[in-house]
Short mmCIF file of C-alpha atoms in Angstrom, two decimals:
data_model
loop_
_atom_site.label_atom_id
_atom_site.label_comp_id
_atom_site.label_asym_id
_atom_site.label_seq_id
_atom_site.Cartn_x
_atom_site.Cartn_y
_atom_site.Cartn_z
CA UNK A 661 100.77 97.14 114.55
CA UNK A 662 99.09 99.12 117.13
CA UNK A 663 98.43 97.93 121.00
CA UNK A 664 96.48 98.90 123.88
CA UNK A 665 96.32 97.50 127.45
CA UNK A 666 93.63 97.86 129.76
CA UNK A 667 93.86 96.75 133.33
CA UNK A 668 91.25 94.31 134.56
CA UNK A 669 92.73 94.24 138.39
CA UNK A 670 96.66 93.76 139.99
CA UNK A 671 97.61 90.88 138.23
CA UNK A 672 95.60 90.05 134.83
CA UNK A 673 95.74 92.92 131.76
CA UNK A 674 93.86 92.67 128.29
CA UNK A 675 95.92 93.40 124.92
CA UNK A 676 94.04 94.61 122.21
CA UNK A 677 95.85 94.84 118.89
CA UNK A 678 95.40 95.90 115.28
CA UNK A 679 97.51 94.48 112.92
CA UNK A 680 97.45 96.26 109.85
CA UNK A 681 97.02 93.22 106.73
CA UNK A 682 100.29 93.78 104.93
CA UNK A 683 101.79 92.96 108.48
CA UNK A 684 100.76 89.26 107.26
CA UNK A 685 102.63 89.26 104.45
CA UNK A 686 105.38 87.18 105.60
CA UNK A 687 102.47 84.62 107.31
CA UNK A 688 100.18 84.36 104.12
CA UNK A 689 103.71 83.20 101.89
CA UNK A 690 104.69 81.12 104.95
CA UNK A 691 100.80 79.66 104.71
CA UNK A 692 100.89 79.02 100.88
CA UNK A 693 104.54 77.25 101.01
CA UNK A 694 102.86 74.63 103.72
CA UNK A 695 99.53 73.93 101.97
CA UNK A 696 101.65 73.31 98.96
CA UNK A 697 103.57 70.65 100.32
CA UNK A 698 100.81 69.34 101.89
CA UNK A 699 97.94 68.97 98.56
CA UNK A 700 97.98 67.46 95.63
CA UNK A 701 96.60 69.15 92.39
CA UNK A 702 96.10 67.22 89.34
CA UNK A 703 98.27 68.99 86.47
CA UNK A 704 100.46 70.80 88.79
CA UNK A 705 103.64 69.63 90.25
CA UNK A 706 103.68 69.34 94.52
CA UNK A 707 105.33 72.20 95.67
CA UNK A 708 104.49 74.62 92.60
CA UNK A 709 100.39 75.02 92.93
CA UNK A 710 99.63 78.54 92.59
CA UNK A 711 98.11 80.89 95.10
CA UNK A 712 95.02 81.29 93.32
CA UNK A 713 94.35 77.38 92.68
CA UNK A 714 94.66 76.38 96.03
CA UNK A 715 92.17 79.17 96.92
CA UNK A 716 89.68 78.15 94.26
CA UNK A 717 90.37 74.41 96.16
CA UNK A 718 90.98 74.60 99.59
CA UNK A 719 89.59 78.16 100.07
CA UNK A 720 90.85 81.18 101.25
CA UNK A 721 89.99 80.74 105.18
CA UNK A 722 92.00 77.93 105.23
CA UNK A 723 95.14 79.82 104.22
CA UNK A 724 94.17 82.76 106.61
CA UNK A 725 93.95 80.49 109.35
CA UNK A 726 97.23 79.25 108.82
CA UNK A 727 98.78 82.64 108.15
CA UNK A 728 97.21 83.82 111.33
CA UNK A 729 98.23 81.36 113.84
CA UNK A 730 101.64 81.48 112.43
CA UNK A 731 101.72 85.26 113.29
CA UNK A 732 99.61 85.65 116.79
CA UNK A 733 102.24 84.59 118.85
CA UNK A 734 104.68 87.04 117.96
CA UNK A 735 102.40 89.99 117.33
CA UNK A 736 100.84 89.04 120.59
CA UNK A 737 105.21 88.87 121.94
CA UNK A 738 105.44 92.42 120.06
CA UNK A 739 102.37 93.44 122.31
CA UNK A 740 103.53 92.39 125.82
CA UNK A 741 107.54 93.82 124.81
CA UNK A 742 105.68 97.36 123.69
CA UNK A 743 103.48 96.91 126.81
CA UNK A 744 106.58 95.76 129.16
CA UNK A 745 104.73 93.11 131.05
CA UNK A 746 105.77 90.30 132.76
CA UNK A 747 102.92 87.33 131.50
CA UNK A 748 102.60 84.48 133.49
CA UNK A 749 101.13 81.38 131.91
CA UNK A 750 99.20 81.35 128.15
CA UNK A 751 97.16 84.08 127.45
CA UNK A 752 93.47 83.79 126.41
CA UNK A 753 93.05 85.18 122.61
CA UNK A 754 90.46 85.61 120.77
CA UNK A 755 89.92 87.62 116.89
CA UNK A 756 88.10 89.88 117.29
CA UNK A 757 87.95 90.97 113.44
CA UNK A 758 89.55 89.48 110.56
CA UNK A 759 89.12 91.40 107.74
CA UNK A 760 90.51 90.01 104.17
CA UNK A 761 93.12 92.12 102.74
CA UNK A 762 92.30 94.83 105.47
CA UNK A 763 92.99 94.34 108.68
CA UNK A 764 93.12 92.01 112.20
CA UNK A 765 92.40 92.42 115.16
CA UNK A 766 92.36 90.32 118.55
CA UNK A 767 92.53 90.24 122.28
CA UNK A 768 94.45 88.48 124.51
CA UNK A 769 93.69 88.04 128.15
CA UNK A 770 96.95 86.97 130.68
CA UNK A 771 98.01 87.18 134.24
CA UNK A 772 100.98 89.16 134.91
CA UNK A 773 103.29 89.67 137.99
CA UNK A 774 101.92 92.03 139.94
CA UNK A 775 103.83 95.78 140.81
CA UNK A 776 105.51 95.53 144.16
CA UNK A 777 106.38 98.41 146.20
CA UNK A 778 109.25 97.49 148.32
CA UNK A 779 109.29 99.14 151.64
CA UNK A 780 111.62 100.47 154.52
CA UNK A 781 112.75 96.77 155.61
CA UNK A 782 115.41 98.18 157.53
CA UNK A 783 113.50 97.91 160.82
CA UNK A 784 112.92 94.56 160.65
CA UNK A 785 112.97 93.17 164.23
CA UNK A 786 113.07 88.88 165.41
CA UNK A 787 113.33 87.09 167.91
CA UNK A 788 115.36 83.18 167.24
CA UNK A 789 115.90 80.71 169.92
CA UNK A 790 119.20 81.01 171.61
CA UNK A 791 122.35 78.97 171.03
CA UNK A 792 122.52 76.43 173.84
CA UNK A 793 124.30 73.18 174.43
CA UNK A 794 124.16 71.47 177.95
CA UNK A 795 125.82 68.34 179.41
CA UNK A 796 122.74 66.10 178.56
CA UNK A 797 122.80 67.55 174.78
CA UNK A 798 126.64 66.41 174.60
CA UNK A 799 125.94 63.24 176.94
CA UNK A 800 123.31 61.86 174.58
CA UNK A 801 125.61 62.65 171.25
CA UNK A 802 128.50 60.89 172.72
CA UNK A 803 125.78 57.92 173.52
CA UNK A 804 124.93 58.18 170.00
CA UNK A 805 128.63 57.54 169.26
CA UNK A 806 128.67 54.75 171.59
CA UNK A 807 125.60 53.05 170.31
CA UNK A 808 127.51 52.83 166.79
CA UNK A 809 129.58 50.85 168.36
CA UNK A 810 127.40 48.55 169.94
CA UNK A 811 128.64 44.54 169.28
CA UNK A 812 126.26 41.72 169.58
CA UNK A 813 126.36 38.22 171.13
CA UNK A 814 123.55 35.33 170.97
CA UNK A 815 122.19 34.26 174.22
CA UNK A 816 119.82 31.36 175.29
CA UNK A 817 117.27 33.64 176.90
CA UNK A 818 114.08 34.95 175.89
CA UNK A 819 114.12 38.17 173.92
CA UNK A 820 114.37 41.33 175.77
CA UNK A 821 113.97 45.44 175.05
CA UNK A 822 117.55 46.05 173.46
CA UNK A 823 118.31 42.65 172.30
CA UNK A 824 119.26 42.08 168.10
CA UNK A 825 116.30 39.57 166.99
CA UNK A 826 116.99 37.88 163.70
CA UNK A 827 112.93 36.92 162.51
CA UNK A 828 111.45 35.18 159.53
CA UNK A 829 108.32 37.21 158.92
CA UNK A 830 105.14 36.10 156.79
CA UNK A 831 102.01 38.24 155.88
CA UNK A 832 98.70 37.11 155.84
CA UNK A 833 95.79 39.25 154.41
CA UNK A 834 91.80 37.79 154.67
CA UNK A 835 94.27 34.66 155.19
CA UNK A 836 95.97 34.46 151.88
CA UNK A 837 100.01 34.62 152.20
CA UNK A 838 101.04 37.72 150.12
CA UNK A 839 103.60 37.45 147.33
CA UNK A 840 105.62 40.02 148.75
CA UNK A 841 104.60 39.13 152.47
CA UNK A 842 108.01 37.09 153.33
CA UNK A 843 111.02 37.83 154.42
CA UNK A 844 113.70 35.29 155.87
CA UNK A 845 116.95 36.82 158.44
CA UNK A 846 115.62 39.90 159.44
CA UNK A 847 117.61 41.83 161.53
CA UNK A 848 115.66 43.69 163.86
CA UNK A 849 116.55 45.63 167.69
CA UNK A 850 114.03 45.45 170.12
CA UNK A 851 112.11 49.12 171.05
CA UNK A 852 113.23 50.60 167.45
CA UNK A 853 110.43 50.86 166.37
CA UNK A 854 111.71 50.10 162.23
CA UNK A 855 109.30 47.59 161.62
CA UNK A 856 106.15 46.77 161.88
CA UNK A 857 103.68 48.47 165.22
CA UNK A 858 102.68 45.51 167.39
CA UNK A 859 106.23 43.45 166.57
CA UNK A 860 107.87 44.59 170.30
CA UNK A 861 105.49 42.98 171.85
CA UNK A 862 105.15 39.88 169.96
CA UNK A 863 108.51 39.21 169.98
CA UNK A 864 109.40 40.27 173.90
CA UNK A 865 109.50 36.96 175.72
CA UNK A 866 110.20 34.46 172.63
CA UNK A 867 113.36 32.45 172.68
CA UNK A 868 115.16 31.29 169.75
CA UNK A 869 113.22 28.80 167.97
CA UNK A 870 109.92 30.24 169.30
CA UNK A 871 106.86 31.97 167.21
CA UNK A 872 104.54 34.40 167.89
CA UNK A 873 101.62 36.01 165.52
CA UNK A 874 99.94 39.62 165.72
CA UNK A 875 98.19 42.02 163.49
CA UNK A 876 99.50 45.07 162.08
CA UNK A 877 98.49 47.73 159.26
CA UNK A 878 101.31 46.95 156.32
CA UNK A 879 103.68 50.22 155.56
CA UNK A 880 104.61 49.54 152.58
CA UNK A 881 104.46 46.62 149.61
CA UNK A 882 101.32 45.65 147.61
CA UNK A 883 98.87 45.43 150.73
CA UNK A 884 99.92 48.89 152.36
CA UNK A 885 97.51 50.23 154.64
CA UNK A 886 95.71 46.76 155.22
CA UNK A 887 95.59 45.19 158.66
CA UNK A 888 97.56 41.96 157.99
CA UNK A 889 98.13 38.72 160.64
CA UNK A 890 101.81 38.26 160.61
CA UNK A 891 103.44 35.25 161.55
CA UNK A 892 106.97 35.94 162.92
CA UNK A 893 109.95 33.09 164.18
CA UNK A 894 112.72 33.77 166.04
CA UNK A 895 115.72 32.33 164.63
CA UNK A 896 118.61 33.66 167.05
CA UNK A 897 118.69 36.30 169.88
CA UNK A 898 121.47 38.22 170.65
CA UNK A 899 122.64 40.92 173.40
CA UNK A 900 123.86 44.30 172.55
CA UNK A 901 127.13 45.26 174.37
CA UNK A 902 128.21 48.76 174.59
CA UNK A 903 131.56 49.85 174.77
CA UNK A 904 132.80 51.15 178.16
CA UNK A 905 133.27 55.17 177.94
CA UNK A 906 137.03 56.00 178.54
CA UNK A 907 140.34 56.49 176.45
CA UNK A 908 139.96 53.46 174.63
CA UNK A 909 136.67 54.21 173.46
CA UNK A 910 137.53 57.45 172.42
CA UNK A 911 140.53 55.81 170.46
CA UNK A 912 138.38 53.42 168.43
CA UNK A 913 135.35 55.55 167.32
CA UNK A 914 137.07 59.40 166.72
CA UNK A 915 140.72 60.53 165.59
CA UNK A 916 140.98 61.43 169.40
CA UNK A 917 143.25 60.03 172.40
CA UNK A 918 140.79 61.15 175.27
CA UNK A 919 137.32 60.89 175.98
CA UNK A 920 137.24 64.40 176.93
CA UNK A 921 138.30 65.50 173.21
CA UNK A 922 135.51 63.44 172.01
CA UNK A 923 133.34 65.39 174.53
CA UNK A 924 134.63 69.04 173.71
CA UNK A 925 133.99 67.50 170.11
CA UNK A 926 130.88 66.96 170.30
CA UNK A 927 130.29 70.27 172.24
CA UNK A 928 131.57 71.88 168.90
CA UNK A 929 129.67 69.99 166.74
CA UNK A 930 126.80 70.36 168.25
CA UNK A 931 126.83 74.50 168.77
CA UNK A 932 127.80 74.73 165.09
CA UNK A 933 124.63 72.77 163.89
CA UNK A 934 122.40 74.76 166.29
CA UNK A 935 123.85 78.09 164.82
CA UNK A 936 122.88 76.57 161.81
CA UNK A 937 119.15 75.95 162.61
CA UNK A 938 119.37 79.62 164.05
CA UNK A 939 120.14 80.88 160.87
CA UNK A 940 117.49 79.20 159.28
CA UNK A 941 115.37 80.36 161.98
CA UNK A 942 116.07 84.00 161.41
CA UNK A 943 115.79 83.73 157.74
CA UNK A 944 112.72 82.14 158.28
CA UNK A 945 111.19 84.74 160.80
CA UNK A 946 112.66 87.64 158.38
CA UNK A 947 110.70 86.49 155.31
CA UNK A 948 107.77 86.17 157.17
CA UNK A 949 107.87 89.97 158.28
CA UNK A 950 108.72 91.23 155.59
CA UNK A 951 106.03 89.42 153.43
CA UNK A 952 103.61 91.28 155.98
CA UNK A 953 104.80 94.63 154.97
CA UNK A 954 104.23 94.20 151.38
CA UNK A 955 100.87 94.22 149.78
CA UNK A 956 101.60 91.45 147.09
CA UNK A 957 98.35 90.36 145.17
CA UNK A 958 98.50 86.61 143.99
CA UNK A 959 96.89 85.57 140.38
CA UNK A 960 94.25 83.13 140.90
CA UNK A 961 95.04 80.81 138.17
CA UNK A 962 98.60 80.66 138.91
CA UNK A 963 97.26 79.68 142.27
CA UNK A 964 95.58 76.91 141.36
CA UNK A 965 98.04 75.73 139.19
CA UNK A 966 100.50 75.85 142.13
CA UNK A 967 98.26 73.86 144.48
CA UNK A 968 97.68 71.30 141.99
CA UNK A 969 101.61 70.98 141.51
CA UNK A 970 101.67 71.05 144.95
CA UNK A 971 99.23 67.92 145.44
CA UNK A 972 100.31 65.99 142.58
CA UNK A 973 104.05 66.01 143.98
CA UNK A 974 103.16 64.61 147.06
CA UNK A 975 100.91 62.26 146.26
CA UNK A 976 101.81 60.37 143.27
CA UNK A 977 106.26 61.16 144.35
CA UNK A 978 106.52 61.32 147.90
CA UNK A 979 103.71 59.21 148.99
CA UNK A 980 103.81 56.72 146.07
CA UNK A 981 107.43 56.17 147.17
CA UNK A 982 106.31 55.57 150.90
CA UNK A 983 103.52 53.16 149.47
CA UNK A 984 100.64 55.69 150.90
CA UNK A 985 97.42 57.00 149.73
CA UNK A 986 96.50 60.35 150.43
CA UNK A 987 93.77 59.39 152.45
CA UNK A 988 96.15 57.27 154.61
CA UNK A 989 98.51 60.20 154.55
CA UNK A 990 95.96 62.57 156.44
CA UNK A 991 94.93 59.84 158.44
CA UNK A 992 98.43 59.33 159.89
CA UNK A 993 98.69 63.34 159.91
CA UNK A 994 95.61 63.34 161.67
CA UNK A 995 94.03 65.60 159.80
CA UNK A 996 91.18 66.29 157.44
CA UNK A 997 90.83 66.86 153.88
CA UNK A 998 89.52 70.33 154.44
CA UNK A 999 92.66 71.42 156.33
CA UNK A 1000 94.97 69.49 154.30
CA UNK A 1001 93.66 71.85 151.14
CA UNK A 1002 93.78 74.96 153.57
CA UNK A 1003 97.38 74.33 154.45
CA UNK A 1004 98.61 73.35 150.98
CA UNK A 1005 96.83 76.70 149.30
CA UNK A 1006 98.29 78.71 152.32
CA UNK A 1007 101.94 77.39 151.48
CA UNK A 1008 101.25 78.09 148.06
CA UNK A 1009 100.30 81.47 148.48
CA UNK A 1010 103.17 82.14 151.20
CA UNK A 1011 105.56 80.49 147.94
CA UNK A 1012 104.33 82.60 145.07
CA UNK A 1013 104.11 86.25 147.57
CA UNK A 1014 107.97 85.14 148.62
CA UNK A 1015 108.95 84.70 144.64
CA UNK A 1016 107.53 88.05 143.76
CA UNK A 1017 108.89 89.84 146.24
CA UNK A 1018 112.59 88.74 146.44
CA UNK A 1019 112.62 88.56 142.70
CA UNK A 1020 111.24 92.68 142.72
CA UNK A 1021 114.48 93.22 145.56
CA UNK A 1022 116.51 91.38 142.97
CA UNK A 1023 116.09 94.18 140.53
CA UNK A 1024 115.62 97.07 143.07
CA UNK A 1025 118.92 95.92 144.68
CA UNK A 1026 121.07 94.86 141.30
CA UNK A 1027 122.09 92.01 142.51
CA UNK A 1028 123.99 89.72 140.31
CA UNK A 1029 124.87 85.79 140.04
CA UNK A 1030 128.51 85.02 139.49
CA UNK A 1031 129.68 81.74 138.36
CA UNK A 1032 131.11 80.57 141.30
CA UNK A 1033 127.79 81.22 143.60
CA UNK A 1034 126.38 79.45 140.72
CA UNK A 1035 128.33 76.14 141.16
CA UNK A 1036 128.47 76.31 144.76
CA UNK A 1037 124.73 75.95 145.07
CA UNK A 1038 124.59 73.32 142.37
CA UNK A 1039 126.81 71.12 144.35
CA UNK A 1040 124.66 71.79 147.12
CA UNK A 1041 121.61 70.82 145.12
CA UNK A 1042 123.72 68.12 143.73
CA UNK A 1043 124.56 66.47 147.27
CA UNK A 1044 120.81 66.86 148.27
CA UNK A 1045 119.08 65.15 145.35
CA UNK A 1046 121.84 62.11 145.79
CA UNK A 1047 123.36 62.58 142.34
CA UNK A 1048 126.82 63.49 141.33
CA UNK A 1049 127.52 67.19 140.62
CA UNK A 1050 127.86 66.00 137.00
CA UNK A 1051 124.72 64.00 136.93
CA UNK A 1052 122.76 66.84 138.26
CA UNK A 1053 124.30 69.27 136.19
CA UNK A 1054 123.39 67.29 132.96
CA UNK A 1055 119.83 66.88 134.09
CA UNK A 1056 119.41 71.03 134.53
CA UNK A 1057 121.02 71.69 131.29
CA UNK A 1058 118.94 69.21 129.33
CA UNK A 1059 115.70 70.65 131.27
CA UNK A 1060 116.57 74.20 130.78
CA UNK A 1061 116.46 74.71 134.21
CA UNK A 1062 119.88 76.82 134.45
CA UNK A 1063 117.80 80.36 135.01
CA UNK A 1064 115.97 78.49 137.86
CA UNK A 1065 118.74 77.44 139.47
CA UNK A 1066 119.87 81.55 139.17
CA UNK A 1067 116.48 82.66 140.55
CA UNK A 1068 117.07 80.61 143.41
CA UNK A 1069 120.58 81.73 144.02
CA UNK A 1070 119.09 85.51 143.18
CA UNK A 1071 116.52 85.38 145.89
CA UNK A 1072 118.64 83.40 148.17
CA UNK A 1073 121.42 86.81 147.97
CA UNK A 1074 118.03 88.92 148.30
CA UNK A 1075 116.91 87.32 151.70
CA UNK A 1076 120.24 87.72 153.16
CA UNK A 1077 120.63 91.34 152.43
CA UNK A 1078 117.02 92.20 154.55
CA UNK A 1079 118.39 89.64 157.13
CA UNK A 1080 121.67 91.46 157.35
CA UNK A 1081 119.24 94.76 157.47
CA UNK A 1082 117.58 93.23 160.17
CA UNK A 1083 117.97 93.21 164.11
CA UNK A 1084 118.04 89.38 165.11
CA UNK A 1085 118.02 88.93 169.34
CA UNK A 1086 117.92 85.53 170.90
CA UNK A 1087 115.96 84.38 173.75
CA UNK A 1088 118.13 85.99 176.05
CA UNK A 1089 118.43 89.57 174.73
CA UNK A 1090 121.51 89.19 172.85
CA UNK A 1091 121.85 90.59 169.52
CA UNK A 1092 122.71 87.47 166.98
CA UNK A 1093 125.30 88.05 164.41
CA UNK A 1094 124.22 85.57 161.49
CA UNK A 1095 127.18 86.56 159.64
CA UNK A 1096 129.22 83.56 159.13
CA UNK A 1097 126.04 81.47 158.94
CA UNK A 1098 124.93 83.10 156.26
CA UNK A 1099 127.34 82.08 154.54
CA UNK A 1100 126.32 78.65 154.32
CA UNK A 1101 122.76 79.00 155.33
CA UNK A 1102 121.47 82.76 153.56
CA UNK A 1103 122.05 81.66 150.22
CA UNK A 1104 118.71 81.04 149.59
CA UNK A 1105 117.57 77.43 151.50
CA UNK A 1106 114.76 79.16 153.10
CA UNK A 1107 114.12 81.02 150.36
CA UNK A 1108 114.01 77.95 148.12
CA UNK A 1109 112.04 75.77 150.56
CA UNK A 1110 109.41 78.54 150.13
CA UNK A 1111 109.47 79.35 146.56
CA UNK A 1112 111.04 76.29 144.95
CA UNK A 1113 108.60 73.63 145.12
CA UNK A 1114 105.29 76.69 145.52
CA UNK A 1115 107.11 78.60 142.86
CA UNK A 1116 107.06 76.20 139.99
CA UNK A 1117 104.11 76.57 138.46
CA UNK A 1118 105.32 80.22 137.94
CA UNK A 1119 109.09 79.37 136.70
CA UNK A 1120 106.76 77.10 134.14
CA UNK A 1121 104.27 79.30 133.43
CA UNK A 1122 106.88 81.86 132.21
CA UNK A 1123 109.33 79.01 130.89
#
């Protein structure tokens, strides 16, 4: 077998091959063996039809056929190993010249990861917001606290902002009651804003007993999106009591004596998570430099294929699980179909440019996957989807998904080495040392959020 490849621009080659005919050998016996347990000749047992009867019968073209597409696919593998290429996606073939007992020969057209020429990423220079936590930040987690702790006890008043309301609802749309339109001992809090838009005010200035209707677009359910007239009663009303902040409090809602430990607490808490979202923030910022030093071309049909992932995803999982449309979705967004597609083919460009390129300082840098950083992000993964480690773990083996789940922990390692190359200064001037962040944060999440869900096409593409 002989191969050429000719470059049509950065990211798509064509193969051309010649396959000499006794290179078909092994295809024509393979071809023969399946027609013969496929036909039935009279005088001849199944199985043991000779060569030349079943081409007097069926033909000879219908035996090279067979031989041939039994063999393209690993003379055209043969090709791309020879060729060392990187294919993404099915390649377009087409024969060329088939020759009986002579030769074939065929093309096949295929994108290909580009060639990336890392740069000097050492001078990589951010700016992240600083890591600040004031009085009002701690007062209103400590309220947070407090709020949890919130009891409840029925008054004879009307209903006020802050008061428990326990409603029977019913939904009316063009005046017919919907199946799925009532609900009895609802629990609702006034100025929550959980339910339905319009319900505060309806329900502000009822007593127990009392009923009040409005209209309201539905959320969710079979009528979601329609304006519906909902009927709502007021069965009970009850006033929310907050705990009084001292000692006592501190006592009954944290493993702490003193208020002021569940302050200092808090304090902690609070400065970890916001080193946290610095992290992030640097990672972020980092990646988006050094995507703007490197010249990364992007195959068009892998884009496509990416943006129609993208779409799909959200409209018939996320949204279908919210009860939206997409043209609800952008209506809520505020925005229009035009820059809905701009933004999702943006983010799917920005997804397959961050794939190449941490994948290319994967290789350049030899970095390696052990077992452990292995496990530790598919408990991570794990904890996110809501399935046990176990459960998860099942679902990537049966999927073959295990070498996507090292690609992500690979690029994750590969954005942390040009954020550790990089100079990181908060708001105020001070140099940021990520280095215990990282840690937890590095390994990949913004990485992932980038190229995970943009990247998939590709991962399936070369699946």
């Amino acid at each position: 077998m002989k191969s050429a490849v000719e470059t049509l621009n950065p990211t798509r080659v064509r193969l051309t091959v010649e396959v000499p005919f006794e290179e078909l050998k092994d295809s024509l016996d393979a071809a023969y063996k399946k027609i013969n347990q496929q036909v039935t000749v009279k005088g001849f047992r199944k199985g043991k039809i000779p060569a030349r009867v079943i081409d007097q019968r069926f033909g000879r073209g219908a035996v090279l056929e067979e031989a041939v597409n039994d063999a393209l696919p690993k003379f055209y593998t043969d090709a791309v190993n020879e060729a060392e290429l990187t294919p993404l996606g099915q390649p377009e073939v087409d024969i060329t010249e088939l020759k009986d007992g002579e030769t074939l020969n065929f093309t096949a057209e295929v994108d290909i990861r580009p060639a990336i020429e890392i740069p000097d990423y050492s001078g990589i220079e951010v700016e992240v917001d600083a890591v600040e936590v004031t009085d009002e930040d701690v007062d209103k987690a400590v309220e947070q606290l407090r709020e949890r702790f919130a009891s409840t006890s029925p008054v004879e008043r009307a209903a006020e902002d802050g008061d428990v309301v326990t409603l029977d609802l019913e939904a009316k749309v063009d005046g017919e009651v919907l199946e799925d339109g009532i609900a009895d001992g609802v629990s609702y809090t006034i100025g929550s804003g959980e339910l339905l838009d319009g319900i505060d005010d309806a329900v502000k200035g009822v007593e127990a007993g009392g009923e009040a209707t409005f209209t309201s677009e539905l959320k969710g359910g079979s009528a979601a999106g329609k304006e519906a007239e909902v009927t709502v009663k007021v069965t009970q009303v009850a006033a929310r009591e907050l705990p009084a902040l001292d000692d006592d409090f501190a006592q009954l809602a944290s493993e702490f004596d003193t208020l002021d430990e569940v302050r200092a607490d808090s304090r902690k808490r609070l400065e970890s998570m916001k080193q946290y979202d610095q992290a992030t923030q640097a990672q972020e910022r980092v990646l988006d430099k050094l995507l703007e030093l490197v010249e990364i071309p992007v195959p068009e049909k892998l884009l496509e294929d990416e943006v129609n992932t993208r779409k799909h995803n959200l409209e018939h999982h996320q949204l279908g699980q919210m009860g939206l449309t997409l043209d609800k979705y952008l209506e809520i967004q505020g925005k229009t179909a035009e820059e809905f597609e701009t933004e999702t083919r943006d983010a799917a460009v920005k997804g397959i440019k961050t794939q190449f390129v941490l994948d290319e300082l994967v290789n350049k840098e030899k970095l390696n996957v052990s077992q452990e950083e292995l496990t530790e992000h598919l408990m991570r993964r794990a904890a996110s989807s809501g399935m046990s480690p176990d459960q998860f773990a099942q679902a990537v083996v049966q999927n073959n998904q295990v070498p996507l789940l090292v690609g992500e922990v690979a690029r994750g390692k590969a954005l942390a080495v040009v954020v550790e190359a990089a100079t990181v200064k908060d708001t105020n001037g001070e140099v940021v040392d990520l280095e215990d962040e990282e840690d937890e944060s590095a390994e990949g999440e913004t990485a992932e959020a980038a190229a995970e869900g943009e990247g998939e096409g590709e991962e399936k593409a070369e699946a």
